[in-house]
Amino acid sequence: MPPAMADNLDIWAVDSQIASDGAISVDFLLPTGIYIQLEVPREATISYIKQMLWKQVHNYPMFNLLMDIDSYMFACVNQTAVYEELEDETRRLCDVRPFLPVLKLVTRSCDPAEKLDSKIGVLIGKGLHEFDALKDPEVNEFRRKMRKFSEAKIQSLVGLSWIDWLKHTYPPEHEPSVLENLEDKLYGGKLVVAVHFENSQDVFSFQVSPNLNPIKINELAIQKRLTIRGKEDEASPCDYVLQVSGRVEYVFGDHPLIQFQYIRNCVMNRTLPHFILVECCKIKKMYEQEMIAIEAAINRNSSNLPLPLPPKKTRVISHIWDNNNPFQITLVKGNKLNTEETVKVHVRAGLFHGTELLCKTVVSSEISGKNDHIWNEQLEFDINICDLPRMARLCFAVYAVLDKVKKKK
């Protein structure tokens, strides 16, 4: 299949002709009322762009009225037409995708609910205010049920310890079964792993048994570091967790190393498993932030929740193949019939299956009138409802009879 063509007017598209040189002209609005336009790389991070802007701000009036650079953040209108504050400054400009290349420098706010709503809107591609404006009861009922389900899920996390939270949020990917010919991929029956401490350039390699637990790797790395650097602060293997390098994936627990999916894939591909020894205090900090967010989500005002749909009424279901009553219709009236007032009008109805007449035709009574002809008459056919075949057709013929000669017209 040929690659899809991007809109040439989309400045955030990779192959856009507008930003073919990799730079985009961005308008910056400062709190002092100053307007600055800069050429910015489309793949630059928000932090880098703010540093670029701050270097230029020194050359403009009223710079002394601005606070420290860390007191500000950018805000824009995103692709979902929602005002978004760019608190995460590690994001790239091409990932933020403002509706227009205009960034406003605003003072940092601390409303977690608005920030969460903005992130949700970016993820689903539609602003939450658009959902709130919907009057569809089925959509509101679905949102209410999903909210109730989500609240039950986050409620189950309350009270967990940090290690249980880690198991729930980042469950280790392991497989108890042993693959065939896996031992042939090992180095003399040993597994080679590389470990380095976070915020350190030291990398240690170990040849260990594939049935070793991850906590033993922590112990070996700590002992190796003490041997090279000498005795520092007392460290325990339980104070660290192995993290897969370059991933948000953790290797911990009582399972053998060879059962973890990442290590098994490295062995099969003959690549070296790389790990980072992360301090547990960092994991605990993530856990505490998550608990604060959960508590804020539980305590959010739920007064604007949509009302639930009324329960559906149960209807008595009957099958036509069990109905032995004659087929009947009610002939109500006919409008705008082009006839004279003295002419008698009849309606003849018949049931057909293809060209075959299923029963005798039924004729209505005579009605006269100029435009509207009202019958309110019930027509009964000489066939039961259960005997009607599929694709049966009900056909009508409207005709007039002259009073003098009784001739069909």
mmCIF file of C-alpha atoms in Angstrom:
data_model
loop_
_atom_site.group_PDB
_atom_site.id
_atom_site.type_symbol
_atom_site.label_atom_id
_atom_site.label_comp_id
_atom_site.label_asym_id
_atom_site.label_seq_id
_atom_site.Cartn_x
_atom_site.Cartn_y
_atom_site.Cartn_z
ATOM 1 C CA MET A 1 0.000 0.000 0.000
ATOM 2 C CA PRO A 2 1.474 3.431 -0.891
ATOM 3 C CA PRO A 3 2.081 5.801 2.043
ATOM 4 C CA ALA A 4 -0.711 8.211 2.869
ATOM 5 C CA MET A 5 -0.185 11.781 1.719
ATOM 6 C CA ALA A 6 -0.136 14.323 4.528
ATOM 7 C CA ASP A 7 -1.908 17.642 4.220
ATOM 8 C CA ASN A 8 0.556 20.154 2.802
ATOM 9 C CA LEU A 9 -0.983 22.840 5.005
ATOM 10 C CA ASP A 10 -0.322 20.840 8.179
ATOM 11 C CA ILE A 11 2.853 22.423 9.553
ATOM 12 C CA TRP A 12 3.277 19.587 12.050
ATOM 13 C CA ALA A 13 3.350 16.841 9.406
ATOM 14 C CA VAL A 14 6.759 15.266 8.805
ATOM 15 C CA ASP A 15 6.674 15.883 5.051
ATOM 16 C CA SER A 16 4.994 19.276 5.218
ATOM 17 C CA GLN A 17 6.303 21.741 2.636
ATOM 18 C CA ILE A 18 5.662 24.655 4.980
ATOM 19 C CA ALA A 19 8.236 23.395 7.489
ATOM 20 C CA SER A 20 10.509 21.673 4.998
ATOM 21 C CA ASP A 21 13.648 23.169 6.561
ATOM 22 C CA GLY A 22 12.713 21.858 10.015
ATOM 23 C CA ALA A 23 11.988 25.324 11.450
ATOM 24 C CA ILE A 24 8.641 26.953 12.184
ATOM 25 C CA SER A 25 7.876 30.595 12.817
ATOM 26 C CA VAL A 26 6.254 30.751 16.276
ATOM 27 C CA ASP A 27 4.581 33.783 17.862
ATOM 28 C CA PHE A 28 5.249 34.274 21.587
ATOM 29 C CA LEU A 29 2.989 36.369 23.818
ATOM 30 C CA LEU A 30 4.598 37.621 27.046
ATOM 31 C CA PRO A 31 2.768 38.629 30.259
ATOM 32 C CA THR A 32 4.122 42.169 29.810
ATOM 33 C CA GLY A 33 2.222 42.571 26.540
ATOM 34 C CA ILE A 34 5.322 42.122 24.372
ATOM 35 C CA TYR A 35 5.034 40.103 21.166
ATOM 36 C CA ILE A 36 8.071 38.178 19.861
ATOM 37 C CA GLN A 37 8.372 36.018 16.758
ATOM 38 C CA LEU A 38 11.131 33.391 16.530
ATOM 39 C CA GLU A 39 12.155 30.607 14.179
ATOM 40 C CA VAL A 40 11.955 27.428 16.247
ATOM 41 C CA PRO A 41 12.950 23.852 15.307
ATOM 42 C CA ARG A 42 9.755 21.814 14.978
ATOM 43 C CA GLU A 43 11.277 18.934 16.978
ATOM 44 C CA ALA A 44 12.640 21.106 19.797
ATOM 45 C CA THR A 45 11.425 20.443 23.332
ATOM 46 C CA ILE A 46 9.339 22.985 25.211
ATOM 47 C CA SER A 47 12.205 23.491 27.664
ATOM 48 C CA TYR A 48 14.641 24.297 24.839
ATOM 49 C CA ILE A 49 12.160 26.709 23.242
ATOM 50 C CA LYS A 50 11.696 28.526 26.553
ATOM 51 C CA GLN A 51 15.466 28.931 26.876
ATOM 52 C CA MET A 52 15.600 30.352 23.329
ATOM 53 C CA LEU A 53 12.835 32.808 24.160
ATOM 54 C CA TRP A 54 14.464 33.872 27.421
ATOM 55 C CA LYS A 55 17.685 34.815 25.635
ATOM 56 C CA GLN A 56 15.700 37.132 23.348
ATOM 57 C CA VAL A 57 13.548 38.602 26.123
ATOM 58 C CA HIS A 58 16.593 40.417 27.552
ATOM 59 C CA ASN A 59 16.595 42.678 24.481
ATOM 60 C CA TYR A 60 12.956 43.791 24.876
ATOM 61 C CA PRO A 61 11.370 46.409 27.158
ATOM 62 C CA MET A 62 9.965 45.628 30.625
ATOM 63 C CA PHE A 63 12.189 42.595 31.084
ATOM 64 C CA ASN A 64 12.690 43.649 34.700
ATOM 65 C CA LEU A 65 8.980 43.086 35.356
ATOM 66 C CA LEU A 66 9.238 39.380 34.604
ATOM 67 C CA MET A 67 9.823 36.816 37.321
ATOM 68 C CA ASP A 68 12.255 33.918 37.216
ATOM 69 C CA ILE A 69 12.069 31.654 34.149
ATOM 70 C CA ASP A 70 10.914 28.688 36.256
ATOM 71 C CA SER A 71 7.851 30.666 37.342
ATOM 72 C CA TYR A 72 6.408 30.519 33.833
ATOM 73 C CA MET A 73 5.208 27.906 31.412
ATOM 74 C CA PHE A 74 3.739 27.954 27.925
ATOM 75 C CA ALA A 75 0.050 27.678 27.087
ATOM 76 C CA CYS A 76 -1.615 27.140 23.727
ATOM 77 C CA VAL A 77 -4.813 26.016 22.025
ATOM 78 C CA ASN A 78 -4.327 22.398 20.981
ATOM 79 C CA GLN A 79 -5.757 20.436 18.057
ATOM 80 C CA THR A 80 -8.959 19.675 20.003
ATOM 81 C CA ALA A 81 -9.638 23.411 20.458
ATOM 82 C CA VAL A 82 -8.864 23.190 24.189
ATOM 83 C CA TYR A 83 -6.712 25.644 26.125
ATOM 84 C CA GLU A 84 -3.760 23.576 27.343
ATOM 85 C CA GLU A 85 -0.971 24.478 29.732
ATOM 86 C CA LEU A 86 2.302 22.785 28.758
ATOM 87 C CA GLU A 87 3.572 21.814 32.175
ATOM 88 C CA ASP A 88 5.585 18.855 30.846
ATOM 89 C CA GLU A 89 8.484 20.663 29.186
ATOM 90 C CA THR A 90 10.103 17.467 27.907
ATOM 91 C CA ARG A 91 7.486 17.202 25.140
ATOM 92 C CA ARG A 92 8.450 18.254 21.635
ATOM 93 C CA LEU A 93 6.648 21.046 19.832
ATOM 94 C CA CYS A 94 5.656 18.706 16.991
ATOM 95 C CA ASP A 95 4.069 16.392 19.587
ATOM 96 C CA VAL A 96 2.131 19.213 21.227
ATOM 97 C CA ARG A 97 0.759 20.283 17.799
ATOM 98 C CA PRO A 98 -0.823 23.647 18.664
ATOM 99 C CA PHE A 99 -3.786 24.662 16.532
ATOM 100 C CA LEU A 100 -1.739 27.689 15.458
ATOM 101 C CA PRO A 101 1.986 28.287 16.125
ATOM 102 C CA VAL A 102 1.236 30.682 18.978
ATOM 103 C CA LEU A 103 2.581 30.137 22.511
ATOM 104 C CA LYS A 104 1.597 32.261 25.476
ATOM 105 C CA LEU A 105 3.876 32.620 28.487
ATOM 106 C CA VAL A 106 1.744 32.282 31.632
ATOM 107 C CA THR A 107 2.376 31.921 35.346
ATOM 108 C CA ARG A 108 2.412 28.348 36.547
ATOM 109 C CA SER A 109 -0.913 27.209 37.985
ATOM 110 C CA CYS A 110 -1.481 24.296 40.335
ATOM 111 C CA ASP A 111 -4.953 22.978 39.454
ATOM 112 C CA PRO A 112 -4.435 19.207 39.032
ATOM 113 C CA ALA A 113 -8.010 18.618 37.830
ATOM 114 C CA GLU A 114 -7.672 20.942 34.821
ATOM 115 C CA LYS A 115 -4.276 19.475 33.933
ATOM 116 C CA LEU A 116 -5.689 15.960 34.086
ATOM 117 C CA ASP A 117 -8.663 16.904 31.893
ATOM 118 C CA SER A 118 -6.308 18.493 29.375
ATOM 119 C CA LYS A 119 -4.134 15.363 29.215
ATOM 120 C CA ILE A 120 -7.194 13.148 28.772
ATOM 121 C CA GLY A 121 -8.449 15.381 25.962
ATOM 122 C CA VAL A 122 -5.108 15.143 24.157
ATOM 123 C CA LEU A 123 -5.063 11.345 24.493
ATOM 124 C CA ILE A 124 -8.592 10.752 23.185
ATOM 125 C CA GLY A 125 -8.360 13.456 20.524
ATOM 126 C CA LYS A 126 -11.456 15.305 21.733
ATOM 127 C CA GLY A 127 -11.938 17.905 24.424
ATOM 128 C CA LEU A 128 -13.902 16.867 27.495
ATOM 129 C CA HIS A 129 -16.020 20.006 27.183
ATOM 130 C CA GLU A 130 -17.394 18.574 23.930
ATOM 131 C CA PHE A 131 -18.565 15.465 25.772
ATOM 132 C CA ASP A 132 -20.106 17.591 28.514
ATOM 133 C CA ALA A 133 -22.088 19.502 25.871
ATOM 134 C CA LEU A 134 -23.588 16.316 24.434
ATOM 135 C CA LYS A 135 -27.253 15.717 25.172
ATOM 136 C CA ASP A 136 -27.259 12.105 24.023
ATOM 137 C CA PRO A 137 -28.539 10.026 26.978
ATOM 138 C CA GLU A 138 -26.844 6.851 25.719
ATOM 139 C CA VAL A 139 -23.432 8.558 25.550
ATOM 140 C CA ASN A 140 -23.919 10.029 29.013
ATOM 141 C CA GLU A 141 -24.994 6.643 30.364
ATOM 142 C CA PHE A 142 -21.874 5.014 28.892
ATOM 143 C CA ARG A 143 -19.652 7.706 30.406
ATOM 144 C CA ARG A 144 -21.333 7.260 33.783
ATOM 145 C CA LYS A 145 -20.738 3.494 33.746
ATOM 146 C CA MET A 146 -17.117 3.893 32.618
ATOM 147 C CA ARG A 147 -16.507 6.471 35.332
ATOM 148 C CA LYS A 148 -17.986 4.130 37.925
ATOM 149 C CA PHE A 149 -15.788 1.299 36.631
ATOM 150 C CA SER A 150 -12.660 3.503 36.710
ATOM 151 C CA GLU A 151 -13.411 4.730 40.221
ATOM 152 C CA ALA A 152 -13.743 1.130 41.394
ATOM 153 C CA LYS A 153 -10.348 0.317 39.827
ATOM 154 C CA ILE A 154 -8.524 3.228 41.435
ATOM 155 C CA GLN A 155 -10.303 2.551 44.727
ATOM 156 C CA SER A 156 -8.734 -0.907 44.721
ATOM 157 C CA LEU A 157 -5.272 0.729 44.721
ATOM 158 C CA VAL A 158 -5.913 2.641 47.930
ATOM 159 C CA GLY A 159 -4.129 1.041 50.872
ATOM 160 C CA LEU A 160 -1.584 -0.892 48.818
ATOM 161 C CA SER A 161 2.054 -0.834 49.848
ATOM 162 C CA TRP A 162 4.541 0.619 47.391
ATOM 163 C CA ILE A 163 5.773 -2.827 46.324
ATOM 164 C CA ASP A 164 2.201 -4.062 45.770
ATOM 165 C CA TRP A 165 1.482 -0.886 43.802
ATOM 166 C CA LEU A 166 4.576 -1.551 41.681
ATOM 167 C CA LYS A 167 3.378 -5.101 40.981
ATOM 168 C CA HIS A 168 -0.052 -3.794 39.978
ATOM 169 C CA THR A 169 1.122 -0.835 37.889
ATOM 170 C CA TYR A 170 4.221 -2.396 36.292
ATOM 171 C CA PRO A 171 3.674 -6.154 36.559
ATOM 172 C CA PRO A 172 6.820 -8.146 35.716
ATOM 173 C CA GLU A 173 6.589 -9.954 32.395
ATOM 174 C CA HIS A 174 7.679 -13.516 33.061
ATOM 175 C CA GLU A 175 6.924 -16.970 31.665
ATOM 176 C CA PRO A 176 7.328 -20.084 33.851
ATOM 177 C CA SER A 177 7.802 -22.496 30.941
ATOM 178 C CA VAL A 178 11.291 -23.222 29.596
ATOM 179 C CA LEU A 179 11.955 -22.846 25.877
ATOM 180 C CA GLU A 180 13.711 -25.570 23.936
ATOM 181 C CA ASN A 181 17.391 -25.051 23.087
ATOM 182 C CA LEU A 182 17.521 -22.117 25.513
ATOM 183 C CA GLU A 183 20.589 -23.500 27.308
ATOM 184 C CA ASP A 184 22.459 -23.601 23.988
ATOM 185 C CA LYS A 185 22.207 -19.802 23.849
ATOM 186 C CA LEU A 186 23.881 -19.337 27.246
ATOM 187 C CA TYR A 187 27.612 -18.792 27.775
ATOM 188 C CA GLY A 188 28.730 -22.046 29.352
ATOM 189 C CA GLY A 189 25.421 -22.350 31.149
ATOM 190 C CA LYS A 190 25.818 -18.837 32.549
ATOM 191 C CA LEU A 191 23.833 -15.671 31.930
ATOM 192 C CA VAL A 192 25.730 -12.421 31.309
ATOM 193 C CA VAL A 193 24.044 -9.202 32.479
ATOM 194 C CA ALA A 194 25.190 -5.576 32.604
ATOM 195 C CA VAL A 195 24.170 -3.337 35.514
ATOM 196 C CA HIS A 196 24.872 0.310 36.224
ATOM 197 C CA PHE A 197 23.687 2.554 39.026
ATOM 198 C CA GLU A 198 21.384 5.450 38.289
ATOM 199 C CA ASN A 199 23.177 8.794 37.841
ATOM 200 C CA SER A 200 26.478 6.948 37.514
ATOM 201 C CA GLN A 201 28.735 6.046 34.598
ATOM 202 C CA ASP A 202 29.981 2.799 36.159
ATOM 203 C CA VAL A 203 28.813 -0.333 34.336
ATOM 204 C CA PHE A 204 29.327 -3.765 35.879
ATOM 205 C CA SER A 205 29.005 -7.085 34.056
ATOM 206 C CA PHE A 206 28.315 -10.385 35.774
ATOM 207 C CA GLN A 207 28.152 -14.021 34.775
ATOM 208 C CA VAL A 208 25.422 -15.536 36.906
ATOM 209 C CA SER A 209 23.228 -18.589 37.006
ATOM 210 C CA PRO A 210 20.008 -18.173 34.972
ATOM 211 C CA ASN A 211 18.082 -19.432 38.015
ATOM 212 C CA LEU A 212 19.284 -16.566 40.195
ATOM 213 C CA ASN A 213 16.713 -14.160 41.665
ATOM 214 C CA PRO A 214 16.859 -10.419 40.814
ATOM 215 C CA ILE A 215 17.697 -9.498 44.419
ATOM 216 C CA LYS A 216 20.999 -11.386 44.031
ATOM 217 C CA ILE A 217 21.933 -9.127 41.103
ATOM 218 C CA ASN A 218 21.359 -6.133 43.387
ATOM 219 C CA GLU A 219 23.693 -7.670 45.958
ATOM 220 C CA LEU A 220 26.426 -8.407 43.389
ATOM 221 C CA ALA A 221 26.269 -4.867 41.990
ATOM 222 C CA ILE A 222 26.504 -3.284 45.438
ATOM 223 C CA GLN A 223 29.484 -5.462 46.388
ATOM 224 C CA LYS A 224 31.231 -4.635 43.101
ATOM 225 C CA ARG A 225 30.736 -0.928 43.671
ATOM 226 C CA LEU A 226 32.110 -1.181 47.218
ATOM 227 C CA THR A 227 35.156 -3.041 45.895
ATOM 228 C CA ILE A 228 35.926 -0.342 43.302
ATOM 229 C CA ARG A 229 34.969 2.848 45.145
ATOM 230 C CA GLY A 230 35.538 1.769 48.707
ATOM 231 C CA LYS A 231 33.082 1.808 51.575
ATOM 232 C CA GLU A 232 30.495 4.541 51.278
ATOM 233 C CA ASP A 233 27.052 4.712 52.854
ATOM 234 C CA GLU A 234 25.574 1.424 53.972
ATOM 235 C CA ALA A 235 23.386 0.040 51.178
ATOM 236 C CA SER A 236 21.094 -2.955 51.207
ATOM 237 C CA PRO A 237 20.023 -4.972 48.142
ATOM 238 C CA CYS A 238 16.425 -4.379 49.222
ATOM 239 C CA ASP A 239 16.947 -0.623 48.745
ATOM 240 C CA TYR A 240 17.174 -1.026 44.960
ATOM 241 C CA VAL A 241 15.041 -2.324 42.095
ATOM 242 C CA LEU A 242 16.283 -3.487 38.694
ATOM 243 C CA GLN A 243 14.888 -1.460 35.806
ATOM 244 C CA VAL A 244 15.273 -2.452 32.167
ATOM 245 C CA SER A 245 17.465 0.143 30.480
ATOM 246 C CA GLY A 246 15.450 2.405 28.192
ATOM 247 C CA ARG A 247 12.072 1.059 29.344
ATOM 248 C CA VAL A 248 9.606 1.638 32.140
ATOM 249 C CA GLU A 249 9.845 -2.050 33.046
ATOM 250 C CA TYR A 250 11.072 -3.522 36.291
ATOM 251 C CA VAL A 251 12.557 -6.925 37.137
ATOM 252 C CA PHE A 252 11.849 -7.950 40.713
ATOM 253 C CA GLY A 253 10.276 -10.720 42.755
ATOM 254 C CA ASP A 254 11.142 -14.321 43.553
ATOM 255 C CA HIS A 255 11.185 -15.571 39.967
ATOM 256 C CA PRO A 256 14.418 -16.827 38.329
ATOM 257 C CA LEU A 257 16.022 -14.412 35.886
ATOM 258 C CA ILE A 258 15.537 -16.725 32.904
ATOM 259 C CA GLN A 259 11.757 -16.594 33.363
ATOM 260 C CA PHE A 260 11.563 -12.856 32.704
ATOM 261 C CA GLN A 261 10.493 -12.102 29.141
ATOM 262 C CA TYR A 262 13.085 -9.370 28.558
ATOM 263 C CA ILE A 263 16.006 -11.582 29.619
ATOM 264 C CA ARG A 264 14.657 -14.528 27.644
ATOM 265 C CA ASN A 265 14.415 -12.408 24.485
ATOM 266 C CA CYS A 266 17.977 -11.162 24.989
ATOM 267 C CA VAL A 267 19.237 -14.737 25.364
ATOM 268 C CA MET A 268 17.419 -15.897 22.232
ATOM 269 C CA ASN A 269 18.767 -12.915 20.251
ATOM 270 C CA ARG A 270 22.256 -13.249 21.797
ATOM 271 C CA THR A 271 22.204 -9.686 23.129
ATOM 272 C CA LEU A 272 23.359 -8.425 26.513
ATOM 273 C CA PRO A 273 20.601 -7.559 29.038
ATOM 274 C CA HIS A 274 21.133 -4.032 30.398
ATOM 275 C CA PHE A 275 19.714 -2.948 33.757
ATOM 276 C CA ILE A 276 19.680 0.214 35.839
ATOM 277 C CA LEU A 277 19.782 -0.109 39.613
ATOM 278 C CA VAL A 278 17.110 2.350 40.776
ATOM 279 C CA GLU A 279 16.740 3.364 44.399
ATOM 280 C CA CYS A 280 13.481 2.355 46.031
ATOM 281 C CA CYS A 281 12.990 5.903 47.294
ATOM 282 C CA LYS A 282 12.389 6.979 43.695
ATOM 283 C CA ILE A 283 9.735 4.267 43.296
ATOM 284 C CA LYS A 284 8.179 5.333 46.597
ATOM 285 C CA LYS A 285 8.017 8.920 45.365
ATOM 286 C CA MET A 286 6.155 7.761 42.250
ATOM 287 C CA TYR A 287 3.853 5.755 44.514
ATOM 288 C CA GLU A 288 3.125 8.765 46.736
ATOM 289 C CA GLN A 289 2.350 10.978 43.730
ATOM 290 C CA GLU A 290 0.011 8.302 42.399
ATOM 291 C CA MET A 291 -1.792 8.045 45.740
ATOM 292 C CA ILE A 292 -2.222 11.838 45.849
ATOM 293 C CA ALA A 293 -3.678 11.794 42.338
ATOM 294 C CA ILE A 294 -6.021 8.925 43.257
ATOM 295 C CA GLU A 295 -7.220 10.757 46.354
ATOM 296 C CA ALA A 296 -7.852 13.910 44.303
ATOM 297 C CA ALA A 297 -9.769 11.895 41.702
ATOM 298 C CA ILE A 298 -11.949 10.257 44.350
ATOM 299 C CA ASN A 299 -12.717 13.588 46.029
ATOM 300 C CA ARG A 300 -13.563 15.389 42.788
ATOM 301 C CA ASN A 301 -16.966 16.995 42.661
ATOM 302 C CA SER A 302 -19.396 14.552 41.052
ATOM 303 C CA SER A 303 -22.428 16.857 41.048
ATOM 304 C CA ASN A 304 -22.348 17.227 37.264
ATOM 305 C CA LEU A 305 -22.654 13.516 36.595
ATOM 306 C CA PRO A 306 -25.406 12.720 34.052
ATOM 307 C CA LEU A 307 -28.563 11.128 35.343
ATOM 308 C CA PRO A 308 -28.829 7.396 34.679
ATOM 309 C CA LEU A 309 -31.181 6.173 31.998
ATOM 310 C CA PRO A 310 -34.525 4.842 33.208
ATOM 311 C CA PRO A 311 -34.737 1.051 33.228
ATOM 312 C CA LYS A 312 -35.920 -0.418 29.980
ATOM 313 C CA LYS A 313 -39.486 -1.664 29.995
ATOM 314 C CA THR A 314 -39.849 -5.370 29.436
ATOM 315 C CA ARG A 315 -42.094 -6.162 26.499
ATOM 316 C CA VAL A 316 -44.018 -9.333 25.859
ATOM 317 C CA ILE A 317 -42.554 -10.912 22.735
ATOM 318 C CA SER A 318 -44.807 -12.951 20.465
ATOM 319 C CA HIS A 319 -43.741 -14.814 17.323
ATOM 320 C CA ILE A 320 -45.686 -14.573 14.099
ATOM 321 C CA TRP A 321 -45.426 -18.329 13.549
ATOM 322 C CA ASP A 322 -47.507 -18.796 16.715
ATOM 323 C CA ASN A 323 -50.196 -16.310 15.637
ATOM 324 C CA ASN A 324 -53.184 -18.138 14.108
ATOM 325 C CA ASN A 325 -55.330 -15.028 13.682
ATOM 326 C CA PRO A 326 -56.349 -13.794 10.208
ATOM 327 C CA PHE A 327 -54.169 -11.073 8.715
ATOM 328 C CA GLN A 328 -55.889 -7.694 9.129
ATOM 329 C CA ILE A 329 -55.144 -4.095 8.236
ATOM 330 C CA THR A 330 -56.893 -0.839 9.041
ATOM 331 C CA LEU A 331 -57.596 1.454 6.102
ATOM 332 C CA VAL A 332 -57.593 4.955 7.566
ATOM 333 C CA LYS A 333 -57.899 7.554 4.810
ATOM 334 C CA GLY A 334 -56.644 8.768 1.462
ATOM 335 C CA ASN A 335 -55.428 12.307 0.779
ATOM 336 C CA LYS A 336 -55.335 14.412 -2.380
ATOM 337 C CA LEU A 337 -57.205 11.955 -4.615
ATOM 338 C CA ASN A 338 -57.964 13.659 -7.914
ATOM 339 C CA THR A 339 -61.671 12.775 -8.150
ATOM 340 C CA GLU A 340 -65.020 14.528 -8.356
ATOM 341 C CA GLU A 341 -67.291 14.757 -5.332
ATOM 342 C CA THR A 342 -69.954 12.472 -6.825
ATOM 343 C CA VAL A 343 -67.537 9.710 -7.734
ATOM 344 C CA LYS A 344 -67.409 6.655 -5.468
ATOM 345 C CA VAL A 345 -63.869 5.563 -4.585
ATOM 346 C CA HIS A 346 -62.863 2.002 -3.666
ATOM 347 C CA VAL A 347 -59.603 0.495 -2.414
ATOM 348 C CA ARG A 348 -58.748 -3.066 -3.367
ATOM 349 C CA ALA A 349 -55.975 -4.797 -1.373
ATOM 350 C CA GLY A 350 -54.221 -8.076 -2.096
ATOM 351 C CA LEU A 351 -51.399 -10.203 -0.716
ATOM 352 C CA PHE A 352 -48.831 -11.415 -3.242
ATOM 353 C CA HIS A 353 -45.747 -13.602 -3.185
ATOM 354 C CA GLY A 354 -44.047 -12.646 -6.391
ATOM 355 C CA THR A 355 -46.805 -12.861 -9.025
ATOM 356 C CA GLU A 356 -48.846 -15.387 -7.032
ATOM 357 C CA LEU A 357 -51.963 -14.156 -5.244
ATOM 358 C CA LEU A 358 -51.996 -15.704 -1.756
ATOM 359 C CA CYS A 359 -55.726 -15.217 -1.065
ATOM 360 C CA LYS A 360 -58.766 -13.398 -2.368
ATOM 361 C CA THR A 361 -58.475 -9.664 -2.664
ATOM 362 C CA VAL A 362 -60.373 -7.474 -0.208
ATOM 363 C CA VAL A 363 -62.397 -4.443 -1.292
ATOM 364 C CA SER A 364 -63.247 -1.480 0.900
ATOM 365 C CA SER A 365 -66.572 0.303 1.053
ATOM 366 C CA GLU A 366 -67.501 3.158 -1.294
ATOM 367 C CA ILE A 367 -66.469 6.636 -0.193
ATOM 368 C CA SER A 368 -67.144 9.894 -2.011
ATOM 369 C CA GLY A 369 -65.410 13.193 -1.543
ATOM 370 C CA LYS A 370 -63.334 15.838 -3.301
ATOM 371 C CA ASN A 371 -59.846 15.551 -1.810
ATOM 372 C CA ASP A 372 -59.857 13.604 1.445
ATOM 373 C CA HIS A 373 -61.505 10.183 1.683
ATOM 374 C CA ILE A 374 -61.858 8.716 5.167
ATOM 375 C CA TRP A 375 -62.592 5.017 5.646
ATOM 376 C CA ASN A 376 -61.442 3.967 9.136
ATOM 377 C CA GLU A 377 -62.316 0.472 8.025
ATOM 378 C CA GLN A 378 -60.728 -2.834 8.937
ATOM 379 C CA LEU A 379 -59.915 -5.203 6.069
ATOM 380 C CA GLU A 380 -59.520 -8.896 6.873
ATOM 381 C CA PHE A 381 -57.782 -11.371 4.544
ATOM 382 C CA ASP A 382 -58.556 -15.050 4.184
ATOM 383 C CA ILE A 383 -55.126 -16.133 5.386
ATOM 384 C CA ASN A 384 -53.613 -16.538 8.849
ATOM 385 C CA ILE A 385 -50.579 -14.531 9.963
ATOM 386 C CA CYS A 386 -48.556 -17.698 10.632
ATOM 387 C CA ASP A 387 -49.072 -18.785 6.985
ATOM 388 C CA LEU A 388 -47.585 -15.643 5.458
ATOM 389 C CA PRO A 389 -44.351 -16.471 3.619
ATOM 390 C CA ARG A 390 -41.217 -14.361 3.699
ATOM 391 C CA MET A 391 -41.086 -11.529 1.153
ATOM 392 C CA ALA A 392 -44.893 -11.340 0.982
ATOM 393 C CA ARG A 393 -46.131 -8.024 -0.438
ATOM 394 C CA LEU A 394 -49.274 -6.057 0.399
ATOM 395 C CA CYS A 395 -50.511 -4.242 -2.730
ATOM 396 C CA PHE A 396 -53.237 -1.610 -3.138
ATOM 397 C CA ALA A 397 -55.308 -0.372 -6.044
ATOM 398 C CA VAL A 398 -57.423 2.805 -5.789
ATOM 399 C CA TYR A 399 -60.184 3.194 -8.369
ATOM 400 C CA ALA A 400 -63.425 5.118 -8.879
ATOM 401 C CA VAL A 401 -66.879 3.945 -10.006
ATOM 402 C CA LEU A 402 -69.277 6.226 -11.890
ATOM 403 C CA ASP A 403 -72.781 6.468 -10.409
ATOM 404 C CA LYS A 404 -74.735 6.281 -13.699
ATOM 405 C CA VAL A 405 -73.136 3.458 -15.607
ATOM 406 C CA LYS A 406 -71.340 1.759 -12.675
ATOM 407 C CA LYS A 407 -68.274 1.601 -14.845
ATOM 408 C CA LYS A 408 -64.792 1.489 -13.433
ATOM 409 C CA LYS A 409 -62.805 4.558 -14.224
#
